[in-house]
Amino acid sequence: MSKMPRSLQVEVTNNCNFACIMCVRRTWKDEKYGLLSPRLFSKIVDEIDDALERLALYGFGEPLLHPELPAFIKEYREKHGSSTHILVVTNGSLATPRLVDELFRNGLNELVFSIDSNDLVKLNKIRVGSSQYSLFQHLAESVKIASKYDGKISIATVLMRENLAELPSLVDKAVELGISELTISHLVTYTSTLADQILYSLSSEYPVRLIEGIGLEKWEKISHLAFRETVKSQYSSQELKWHAIYNEIYNKAVEKGYSLNIFNIRQALERKNMLEETIRILGEAKAKGEERGLIINAPGVYADALKRTCPYIDKDYAYVRYDGLVSPCMDLAYEHPLFINNHYKIIRRVIFGNLWREHLRDIWLKPEYVKFRNTRKEFSKNIPWCSDCNLSTFNCWYVDENIFDCYGNEVGCSECIYAAGLAKCII
């Protein structure tokens, strides 16, 4: 067990000058906003024993709004040397040549621009407020500046129906500008407003293919007849013919480690053409990028209950909010709603300590935090996947909040699409 995090994500501010349509900040009600205190950052730097593997200086806000960001990078480098990979994710609005040069000169390794389309009208529709800034000019100038310091400029994009068709042209733009890497993430829906924009299935692919092979209507008929037969069997001794057929099919999924959520399976089959188009465009973009030297990190289009993993756990990351509160990951740092599996849930924040009052090591080694991490080291084994369970779409009380899951774990991560590889953590 590690005695300290190997990597840290430090939120330098949760203020932002954009109002992106998919941002969780739109759902916040009573959250306070602010800037990371230089004194708190110095405390964090002093409490790190050995150099971190990675340091991500961003969170739920625009980090370049913090006037001390270059100084933070310089302070860390002076204390811990050059071995840590330091990255910042920005909306690009404030990435002027002067500031970008200072960031890389002080020791930044990677600057990631959040850009979802090279169509400026569409980009402003998604990232509201972007039209008043010269984002692509900043991007082009940043590539030149980063090259002087052997640094890296990357792009992160959120994929949705609104911008799917533009993905290949965004790849062309990235190649033209000399971008190193493009990370594509699916949309996380905090409200039902954007539910029609998603380009993925929450169901694992195996159950979808199983029912597709049988025929959706036939499966629904079998399910209906099996249910009626089971109810009648309480009052008679009739043979459970349809129940046996139902179990035979259901057990095929169980033998592979899956379950059957008919709502999500039906939705996947009804949206089959759109899902196949997404697979085609992602494949085209990835092939085009690899052919021309651009690394592309693309998500899948189907979840897979058996291949879930948490990047924060795998990389021994902790998340530090601007106010010093320590959370296990970005998604659990603030309370917010989530619309998933055709229901709303409340994601309660998970806080393991406060760096203003405690040492980073003491927080990291708290028994409840250690247990949280250990449970998720075998994520697929220890954490249920609600999207393959019928109950998740029919008001199961475990999915109202993330307090518990049906395996008895405190803090439910059973509907996390980051762990499912659909949404990407830029860490």
XYZ file of C-alpha atoms in Angstrom:
427
model
C 0.000 0.000 0.000
C 1.382 3.392 -0.988
C 1.865 5.812 1.904
C 1.214 8.832 -0.297
C -0.588 9.494 -3.582
C 1.579 8.846 -6.617
C -0.273 11.595 -8.462
C -2.391 14.609 -7.565
C -5.063 16.676 -9.259
C -5.178 20.119 -7.698
C -8.071 22.396 -8.583
C -6.587 25.878 -8.813
C -10.038 27.444 -9.195
C -13.644 26.462 -9.790
C -14.393 29.809 -11.462
C -14.888 29.811 -15.228
C -15.458 32.354 -17.993
C -17.422 29.916 -20.211
C -20.872 28.362 -19.752
C -20.469 25.047 -21.610
C -23.759 23.252 -22.193
C -22.488 19.956 -20.736
C -20.731 21.383 -17.666
C -21.712 20.147 -14.226
C -21.273 23.686 -12.850
C -24.634 24.536 -14.448
C -26.293 22.237 -11.898
C -24.611 23.588 -8.766
C -26.899 25.382 -6.339
C -25.082 26.441 -3.191
C -21.421 25.904 -4.056
C -18.903 28.608 -3.240
C -16.363 29.737 -5.812
C -12.776 30.772 -5.315
C -9.062 30.500 -6.042
C -6.520 28.115 -4.550
C -4.527 29.882 -1.848
C -0.767 30.128 -2.588
C -0.230 29.227 1.084
C -2.244 26.027 0.665
C -0.368 25.109 -2.513
C 2.955 25.595 -0.685
C 1.700 23.312 2.099
C 0.830 20.624 -0.473
C 4.254 20.935 -2.116
C 6.004 20.711 1.265
C 4.036 17.618 2.327
C 4.940 15.608 -0.758
C 7.836 13.329 0.223
C 9.005 12.233 -3.208
C 8.280 13.727 -6.580
C 4.852 12.833 -7.913
C 4.458 10.892 -11.133
C 1.815 13.329 -12.391
C 0.387 16.659 -11.251
C -2.801 17.908 -12.930
C -3.427 21.571 -12.152
C -7.067 22.021 -13.056
C -10.557 21.103 -11.890
C -14.059 22.471 -12.332
C -13.003 25.852 -13.649
C -10.615 27.645 -15.981
C -7.135 27.334 -14.414
C -5.633 30.209 -16.417
C -7.883 32.561 -14.445
C -5.551 32.034 -11.485
C -2.813 34.697 -11.593
C -0.439 32.486 -9.593
C -0.577 29.419 -11.850
C 2.893 29.983 -13.393
C 4.283 30.546 -9.896
C 2.727 27.276 -8.678
C 4.502 25.338 -11.425
C 7.801 27.067 -10.694
C 7.489 26.411 -6.960
C 6.835 22.719 -7.500
C 9.787 22.348 -9.881
C 12.156 24.110 -7.473
C 11.144 21.757 -4.659
C 10.758 18.429 -6.536
C 12.692 18.683 -9.785
C 11.728 17.763 -13.313
C 10.566 14.134 -13.112
C 6.841 14.891 -12.540
C 4.590 15.268 -15.587
C 2.659 18.508 -15.008
C -0.425 19.143 -17.094
C -3.077 21.837 -17.308
C -6.442 21.604 -19.089
C -7.789 24.904 -20.430
C -10.642 26.198 -22.547
C -7.964 28.174 -24.419
C -9.529 31.591 -23.998
C -6.705 33.033 -21.903
C -3.852 31.038 -23.455
C -2.028 34.064 -24.823
C 1.508 33.548 -26.164
C 2.970 35.443 -23.217
C 1.218 33.328 -20.591
C 1.777 30.023 -22.394
C 5.482 30.810 -22.731
C 5.708 31.532 -19.003
C 3.919 28.275 -18.136
C 6.264 26.116 -20.219
C 9.331 28.095 -19.176
C 8.451 27.434 -15.531
C 8.168 23.692 -16.124
C 4.769 22.793 -17.592
C 4.884 19.579 -19.664
C 1.454 19.509 -21.289
C -1.301 21.997 -22.051
C -4.623 20.437 -23.065
C -7.155 22.552 -24.983
C -10.839 21.639 -24.613
C -12.164 22.004 -28.172
C -15.177 20.139 -29.527
C -15.367 21.364 -33.129
C -13.353 23.375 -35.623
C -16.618 24.983 -36.723
C -16.546 28.198 -34.667
C -20.325 28.655 -34.707
C -20.878 25.115 -33.454
C -18.055 25.456 -30.937
C -19.687 28.551 -29.429
C -23.011 26.709 -29.288
C -21.337 24.001 -27.179
C -18.811 26.115 -25.271
C -20.899 29.197 -24.716
C -18.711 32.296 -24.525
C -15.922 31.021 -26.765
C -16.763 33.252 -29.763
C -15.133 36.315 -28.227
C -11.726 34.629 -28.069
C -9.209 33.566 -30.730
C -9.080 29.940 -29.631
C -7.505 28.425 -32.751
C -4.967 31.228 -32.953
C -4.046 30.553 -29.326
C -3.844 26.853 -30.110
C -1.536 27.356 -33.102
C 0.733 29.739 -31.207
C 0.862 27.400 -28.208
C 2.123 24.530 -30.388
C 5.061 26.685 -31.520
C 5.832 27.826 -27.993
C 5.614 24.325 -26.498
C 8.056 22.991 -29.086
C 10.736 25.373 -27.774
C 10.532 23.688 -24.384
C 9.966 20.124 -25.605
C 6.419 20.472 -24.304
C 3.177 18.997 -25.547
C -0.106 20.479 -26.755
C -3.134 18.190 -26.764
C -6.856 18.478 -27.433
C -9.724 17.049 -25.391
C -13.151 16.869 -27.027
C -16.584 15.855 -25.767
C -18.446 13.824 -28.374
C -22.184 14.241 -28.925
C -24.658 14.264 -31.775
C -24.079 17.995 -32.176
C -20.441 17.539 -33.230
C -20.057 13.906 -34.354
C -19.911 14.742 -38.055
C -17.113 17.288 -37.465
C -14.777 14.822 -35.719
C -12.790 13.844 -38.854
C -12.258 17.525 -39.727
C -11.142 18.216 -36.142
C -8.560 15.459 -36.603
C -7.425 17.169 -39.818
C -7.104 20.465 -37.943
C -5.148 18.852 -35.122
C -2.721 17.259 -37.594
C -2.354 20.535 -39.492
C -1.450 22.395 -36.296
C 0.964 19.752 -35.026
C -1.078 18.612 -32.029
C 0.417 15.630 -30.185
C -2.686 13.885 -28.887
C -6.483 13.966 -29.104
C -8.630 12.501 -26.335
C -12.288 11.885 -27.125
C -14.806 11.540 -24.315
C -18.489 10.750 -24.456
C -20.992 13.146 -22.930
C -21.967 12.844 -19.260
C -25.617 13.848 -18.834
C -26.265 15.698 -15.586
C -29.837 16.470 -16.670
C -32.266 14.897 -19.131
C -31.930 17.951 -21.411
C -28.928 16.491 -23.222
C -29.981 12.830 -23.092
C -30.769 12.818 -26.818
C -27.175 13.884 -27.535
C -25.465 10.728 -26.252
C -23.719 8.444 -28.739
C -23.240 5.316 -26.623
C -25.057 2.432 -25.018
C -24.942 1.961 -21.272
C -25.665 -1.729 -21.781
C -22.768 -4.127 -22.198
C -22.518 -5.265 -25.808
C -22.868 -9.005 -25.160
C -26.446 -8.764 -23.773
C -27.428 -6.508 -26.697
C -26.110 -9.008 -29.258
C -27.737 -11.894 -27.388
C -31.196 -10.328 -27.541
C -30.631 -9.044 -31.063
C -29.974 -12.645 -32.167
C -33.223 -13.824 -30.573
C -35.238 -10.828 -31.704
C -36.366 -8.048 -29.383
C -40.091 -8.641 -29.885
C -39.681 -12.371 -29.369
C -37.685 -11.812 -26.159
C -40.275 -9.397 -24.800
C -43.024 -11.924 -25.569
C -41.060 -14.674 -23.786
C -40.518 -12.395 -20.781
C -44.207 -11.498 -20.632
C -45.392 -15.103 -20.896
C -42.818 -16.297 -18.351
C -43.970 -13.649 -15.894
C -47.663 -14.562 -16.338
C -46.811 -18.240 -16.018
C -44.854 -17.638 -12.815
C -47.725 -15.689 -11.254
C -50.250 -18.404 -12.201
C -47.978 -21.098 -10.770
C -48.643 -19.677 -7.313
C -52.192 -20.921 -7.647
C -51.843 -24.011 -9.881
C -49.390 -26.775 -10.745
C -49.017 -25.944 -14.437
C -45.726 -26.605 -16.214
C -43.385 -23.558 -16.316
C -42.604 -23.878 -20.021
C -41.981 -20.202 -20.800
C -40.144 -19.680 -17.533
C -37.689 -22.426 -18.538
C -37.125 -20.788 -21.944
C -36.613 -17.410 -20.258
C -34.090 -18.866 -17.814
C -32.173 -20.613 -20.587
C -31.661 -17.321 -22.417
C -31.032 -15.305 -19.251
C -28.446 -17.800 -18.032
C -26.461 -17.389 -21.244
C -25.819 -13.793 -20.169
C -25.140 -14.811 -16.564
C -22.598 -17.448 -17.646
C -20.653 -14.683 -19.399
C -20.824 -12.485 -16.312
C -23.625 -10.170 -17.486
C -27.263 -9.477 -16.727
C -30.124 -8.215 -18.906
C -31.564 -4.706 -18.637
C -34.289 -4.819 -21.256
C -34.792 -1.028 -21.239
C -31.148 -0.333 -22.121
C -31.020 -3.235 -24.577
C -34.148 -1.982 -26.337
C -32.706 1.522 -26.461
C -29.440 0.222 -27.934
C -31.276 -1.741 -30.633
C -33.543 1.189 -31.468
C -30.465 3.400 -31.827
C -28.421 0.772 -33.657
C -27.873 2.887 -36.796
C -26.636 5.835 -34.743
C -24.315 3.634 -32.686
C -22.883 2.039 -35.834
C -22.369 5.480 -37.367
C -20.503 6.553 -34.223
C -18.309 3.447 -34.413
C -17.613 4.190 -38.086
C -16.682 7.841 -37.517
C -14.548 7.050 -34.464
C -12.751 4.363 -36.472
C -12.233 6.731 -39.396
C -10.889 9.447 -37.108
C -8.555 7.061 -35.297
C -7.178 5.585 -38.516
C -6.683 9.034 -40.018
C -4.879 10.238 -36.890
C -2.590 7.229 -36.531
C -1.725 7.409 -40.217
C -0.521 10.974 -39.725
C 1.197 10.696 -36.341
C -1.624 11.932 -34.097
C -2.289 9.814 -30.994
C -6.036 9.379 -30.525
C -7.580 8.092 -27.300
C -11.096 7.091 -28.290
C -13.846 5.630 -26.096
C -15.910 2.567 -26.852
C -19.548 2.853 -27.862
C -20.821 0.089 -25.575
C -20.113 -0.192 -21.875
C -18.636 -3.455 -20.640
C -19.493 -4.459 -17.086
C -16.471 -6.795 -16.963
C -13.835 -4.286 -18.103
C -14.467 -1.371 -15.769
C -11.554 0.320 -14.070
C -11.032 3.628 -12.255
C -8.168 5.833 -13.541
C -7.856 7.594 -10.183
C -7.423 4.281 -8.392
C -5.115 2.797 -11.038
C -2.801 5.812 -10.907
C -3.038 6.402 -7.130
C -4.535 9.861 -7.655
C -6.198 12.127 -5.116
C -8.267 15.183 -5.989
C -7.729 18.417 -4.040
C -10.404 21.084 -4.311
C -9.426 24.765 -4.381
C -10.581 25.049 -0.735
C -8.383 22.189 0.490
C -10.996 19.427 0.686
C -9.699 16.064 -0.543
C -11.859 13.792 -2.678
C -11.050 10.429 -4.319
C -11.854 11.757 -7.801
C -13.149 14.756 -9.700
C -16.682 13.405 -10.090
C -17.117 12.971 -6.335
C -15.692 16.363 -5.360
C -19.001 18.254 -5.496
C -22.636 17.279 -5.075
C -24.524 17.189 -8.360
C -27.374 15.452 -10.179
C -26.884 12.756 -12.792
C -29.364 11.527 -15.377
C -28.536 7.939 -16.282
C -30.399 4.680 -16.989
C -33.592 6.692 -17.449
C -33.558 8.045 -13.905
C -32.174 10.934 -11.903
C -29.827 10.395 -9.013
C -27.944 12.646 -6.640
C -24.187 12.213 -6.523
C -23.241 13.180 -2.989
C -19.766 14.563 -2.543
C -17.184 12.288 -0.944
C -14.616 14.108 1.177
C -11.910 12.299 3.133
C -10.149 15.278 4.692
C -9.193 18.945 4.725
C -5.627 19.943 3.908
C -5.944 23.162 5.871
C -6.188 21.051 9.033
C -4.565 17.721 8.137
C -1.412 16.372 6.517
C -1.837 14.867 3.053
C -0.337 11.568 4.250
C -2.790 11.319 7.155
C -5.752 11.829 4.821
C -4.418 9.292 2.305
C -3.986 6.653 5.027
C -7.368 7.082 6.725
C -8.939 3.607 7.005
C -12.101 4.645 5.162
C -10.063 6.097 2.272
C -7.817 3.030 2.106
C -10.903 0.796 2.053
C -12.454 2.910 -0.710
C -9.344 2.492 -2.879
C -8.804 -1.195 -2.163
C -12.409 -2.069 -3.025
C -12.029 -0.391 -6.431
C -8.731 -2.034 -7.367
C -10.858 -4.902 -8.705
C -13.598 -2.640 -9.918
C -15.642 -5.033 -12.048
C -15.566 -7.716 -9.380
C -16.429 -5.505 -6.409
C -18.709 -2.823 -7.891
C -22.046 -3.672 -9.564
C -22.937 -2.252 -12.990
C -26.498 -0.976 -12.724
C -26.876 -0.445 -16.456
C -27.152 -4.199 -17.043
C -29.763 -4.583 -14.297
C -33.490 -4.101 -14.913
C -34.001 -2.649 -11.452
C -31.877 0.430 -12.200
C -34.468 1.705 -14.664
C -37.419 0.890 -12.398
C -36.779 2.956 -9.274
C -34.370 0.706 -7.388
C -33.664 2.667 -4.216
C -29.913 2.000 -4.429
C -29.701 4.310 -7.450
C -31.429 7.340 -5.924
C -28.100 8.458 -4.484
C -24.516 7.209 -4.421
C -24.514 6.476 -0.688
C -24.442 2.656 -0.988
C -24.641 0.017 -3.681
C -26.374 -3.375 -3.653
C -23.071 -5.139 -2.866
C -22.959 -3.266 0.445
C -20.204 -0.821 -0.503
C -20.329 2.607 1.085
C -20.225 5.134 -1.778
C -21.846 3.735 -4.883
C -19.816 3.971 -8.087
C -22.120 1.550 -9.872
C -23.221 3.976 -12.602
C -19.872 5.626 -13.282
C -19.353 5.985 -17.025
C -15.745 7.043 -16.437
C -15.027 3.599 -15.011
C -16.893 2.112 -17.983
C -14.450 3.856 -20.337
C -17.174 5.905 -22.028
C -16.107 9.209 -20.512
C -12.405 10.017 -20.187
C -10.510 11.470 -17.228
C -7.752 13.836 -18.407
C -5.224 13.031 -15.739
